[in-house]
Amino acid sequence: MYKGKRIVAFAVVFCAVVLMPFWANAFGASASSGPEVSIDTPAINQLDEKQCVAQTEYMKSSHMQMLDQWRTDVVRNGSHEYTSDSGQVYEKSLDGTCLGCHSNKEEFCDACHDYAGVDLYCWDCHDGSAS
């Protein structure tokens, strides 16, 4: 026996459920741009030219790849110096280089990593003096 009303009702409900995320994205609240990150630290404020080891956009998207490469270079290859695109030479060190400027771990590291739901395991090996 043909149950057309039930089939049509099911199709409408199914389409509504499948399309709901698209409607919410198109007509809902705007997406979050992420947390505001504070770079207001004494070390950064003392710099004449506020420049990181790499460009800001690269550091936002790829800092973990850089830190992994630094770890490999230091531990396995004995290479302790990094030369930036600007020609500045830095020590490959999370504690010495990165945390020397970005000493506000709660506001700098934790803000983005908590927002993204990423667990930091840096402090498994490093002393965490920035915390």
Tab-separated table of C-alpha atoms in Angstrom:
chain	number	residue	atom	x	y	z
A	1	MET	CA	0.000	0.000	0.000
A	2	TYR	CA	1.262	3.473	-0.901
A	3	LYS	CA	2.042	5.717	2.110
A	4	GLY	CA	2.715	8.971	0.291
A	5	LYS	CA	2.017	11.315	3.196
A	6	ARG	CA	4.505	9.549	5.454
A	7	ILE	CA	7.175	9.468	2.745
A	8	VAL	CA	6.753	13.177	1.996
A	9	ALA	CA	6.805	14.044	5.712
A	10	PHE	CA	9.955	11.970	6.217
A	11	ALA	CA	11.618	13.609	3.186
A	12	VAL	CA	10.809	17.097	4.514
A	13	VAL	CA	12.142	16.299	7.998
A	14	PHE	CA	15.243	14.638	6.542
A	15	CYS	CA	16.006	17.631	4.297
A	16	ALA	CA	15.469	20.047	7.189
A	17	VAL	CA	17.880	18.116	9.409
A	18	VAL	CA	20.506	17.834	6.666
A	19	LEU	CA	20.260	21.514	5.696
A	20	MET	CA	20.104	22.913	9.252
A	21	PRO	CA	23.897	23.440	9.615
A	22	PHE	CA	23.980	25.329	6.316
A	23	TRP	CA	21.059	27.548	7.344
A	24	ALA	CA	22.634	28.210	10.726
A	25	ASN	CA	25.885	29.191	9.048
A	26	ALA	CA	24.226	31.389	6.428
A	27	PHE	CA	21.657	33.124	8.624
A	28	GLY	CA	22.965	32.629	12.149
A	29	ALA	CA	25.442	34.589	14.170
A	30	SER	CA	28.778	35.370	12.591
A	31	ALA	CA	31.616	32.965	13.233
A	32	SER	CA	34.008	33.742	16.025
A	33	SER	CA	37.327	35.164	14.927
A	34	GLY	CA	39.003	33.483	17.867
A	35	PRO	CA	40.373	34.844	21.103
A	36	GLU	CA	42.212	38.109	21.458
A	37	VAL	CA	45.859	37.347	22.150
A	38	SER	CA	47.825	39.705	24.343
A	39	ILE	CA	51.422	40.415	23.361
A	40	ASP	CA	51.711	43.053	26.055
A	41	THR	CA	54.723	41.729	27.952
A	42	PRO	CA	57.685	43.616	29.413
A	43	ALA	CA	60.125	41.946	27.003
A	44	ILE	CA	58.067	42.804	23.920
A	45	ASN	CA	57.417	46.360	25.124
A	46	GLN	CA	61.179	46.947	25.469
A	47	LEU	CA	61.863	45.992	21.844
A	48	ASP	CA	62.482	48.826	19.401
A	49	GLU	CA	61.162	46.705	16.544
A	50	LYS	CA	58.486	44.214	17.559
A	51	GLN	CA	59.393	41.276	15.350
A	52	CYS	CA	58.982	37.558	15.996
A	53	VAL	CA	61.164	34.781	14.563
A	54	ALA	CA	58.675	34.531	11.658
A	55	GLN	CA	55.736	36.472	10.236
A	56	THR	CA	52.599	36.664	12.392
A	57	GLU	CA	50.345	34.720	10.021
A	58	TYR	CA	52.912	31.941	9.701
A	59	MET	CA	53.298	31.722	13.465
A	60	LYS	CA	49.518	31.585	13.961
A	61	SER	CA	49.115	28.713	11.531
A	62	SER	CA	52.410	26.822	11.689
A	63	HIS	CA	54.227	27.490	14.957
A	64	MET	CA	53.904	23.863	16.030
A	65	GLN	CA	55.582	22.626	12.856
A	66	MET	CA	58.391	25.106	13.491
A	67	LEU	CA	58.783	23.977	17.102
A	68	ASP	CA	58.770	20.313	16.048
A	69	GLN	CA	61.448	21.044	13.447
A	70	TRP	CA	63.500	22.973	16.005
A	71	ARG	CA	63.272	20.044	18.420
A	72	THR	CA	64.459	17.637	15.718
A	73	ASP	CA	67.268	19.968	14.651
A	74	VAL	CA	68.536	20.454	18.208
A	75	VAL	CA	68.142	16.923	19.560
A	76	ARG	CA	69.116	14.888	16.507
A	77	ASN	CA	71.264	17.222	14.427
A	78	GLY	CA	72.889	19.472	17.034
A	79	SER	CA	71.765	22.610	15.176
A	80	HIS	CA	70.997	25.326	17.742
A	81	GLU	CA	70.606	28.444	15.570
A	82	TYR	CA	67.692	29.583	13.424
A	83	THR	CA	68.070	32.330	10.830
A	84	SER	CA	64.832	34.166	10.116
A	85	ASP	CA	63.755	35.581	6.766
A	86	SER	CA	65.027	38.977	7.934
A	87	GLY	CA	68.502	37.536	8.577
A	88	GLN	CA	68.231	37.715	12.370
A	89	VAL	CA	69.756	34.686	14.135
A	90	TYR	CA	67.829	33.137	17.042
A	91	GLU	CA	68.541	30.248	19.392
A	92	LYS	CA	66.227	27.283	18.732
A	93	SER	CA	64.734	27.265	22.208
A	94	LEU	CA	61.145	27.330	23.427
A	95	ASP	CA	62.233	28.493	26.886
A	96	GLY	CA	64.908	30.955	25.790
A	97	THR	CA	63.579	32.374	22.543
A	98	CYS	CA	59.793	32.003	22.477
A	99	LEU	CA	59.017	32.359	26.171
A	100	GLY	CA	61.606	35.093	26.521
A	101	CYS	CA	59.122	37.421	24.821
A	102	HIS	CA	55.823	35.563	25.199
A	103	SER	CA	56.030	35.165	28.959
A	104	ASN	CA	52.285	35.462	29.576
A	105	LYS	CA	51.435	31.783	28.982
A	106	GLU	CA	47.845	32.049	30.252
A	107	GLU	CA	47.025	34.954	27.952
A	108	PHE	CA	49.213	33.992	25.004
A	109	CYS	CA	49.473	30.197	24.706
A	110	ASP	CA	46.453	29.036	26.668
A	111	ALA	CA	43.972	31.479	25.115
A	112	CYS	CA	44.265	30.026	21.610
A	113	HIS	CA	44.926	26.430	22.600
A	114	ASP	CA	41.896	26.337	24.916
A	115	TYR	CA	39.755	27.918	22.175
A	116	ALA	CA	40.939	25.294	19.666
A	117	GLY	CA	40.682	22.433	22.162
A	118	VAL	CA	44.362	21.558	21.796
A	119	ASP	CA	46.335	20.073	24.674
A	120	LEU	CA	49.748	21.598	25.224
A	121	TYR	CA	52.434	19.029	25.900
A	122	CYS	CA	55.335	21.498	25.774
A	123	TRP	CA	55.506	21.543	29.566
A	124	ASP	CA	56.087	17.794	29.708
A	125	CYS	CA	59.744	18.560	28.906
A	126	HIS	CA	60.100	22.306	29.525
A	127	ASP	CA	60.061	23.845	32.978
A	128	GLY	CA	57.004	26.033	32.367
A	129	SER	CA	58.560	29.089	33.982
A	130	ALA	CA	56.169	31.222	31.937
A	131	SER	CA	53.152	29.920	33.864
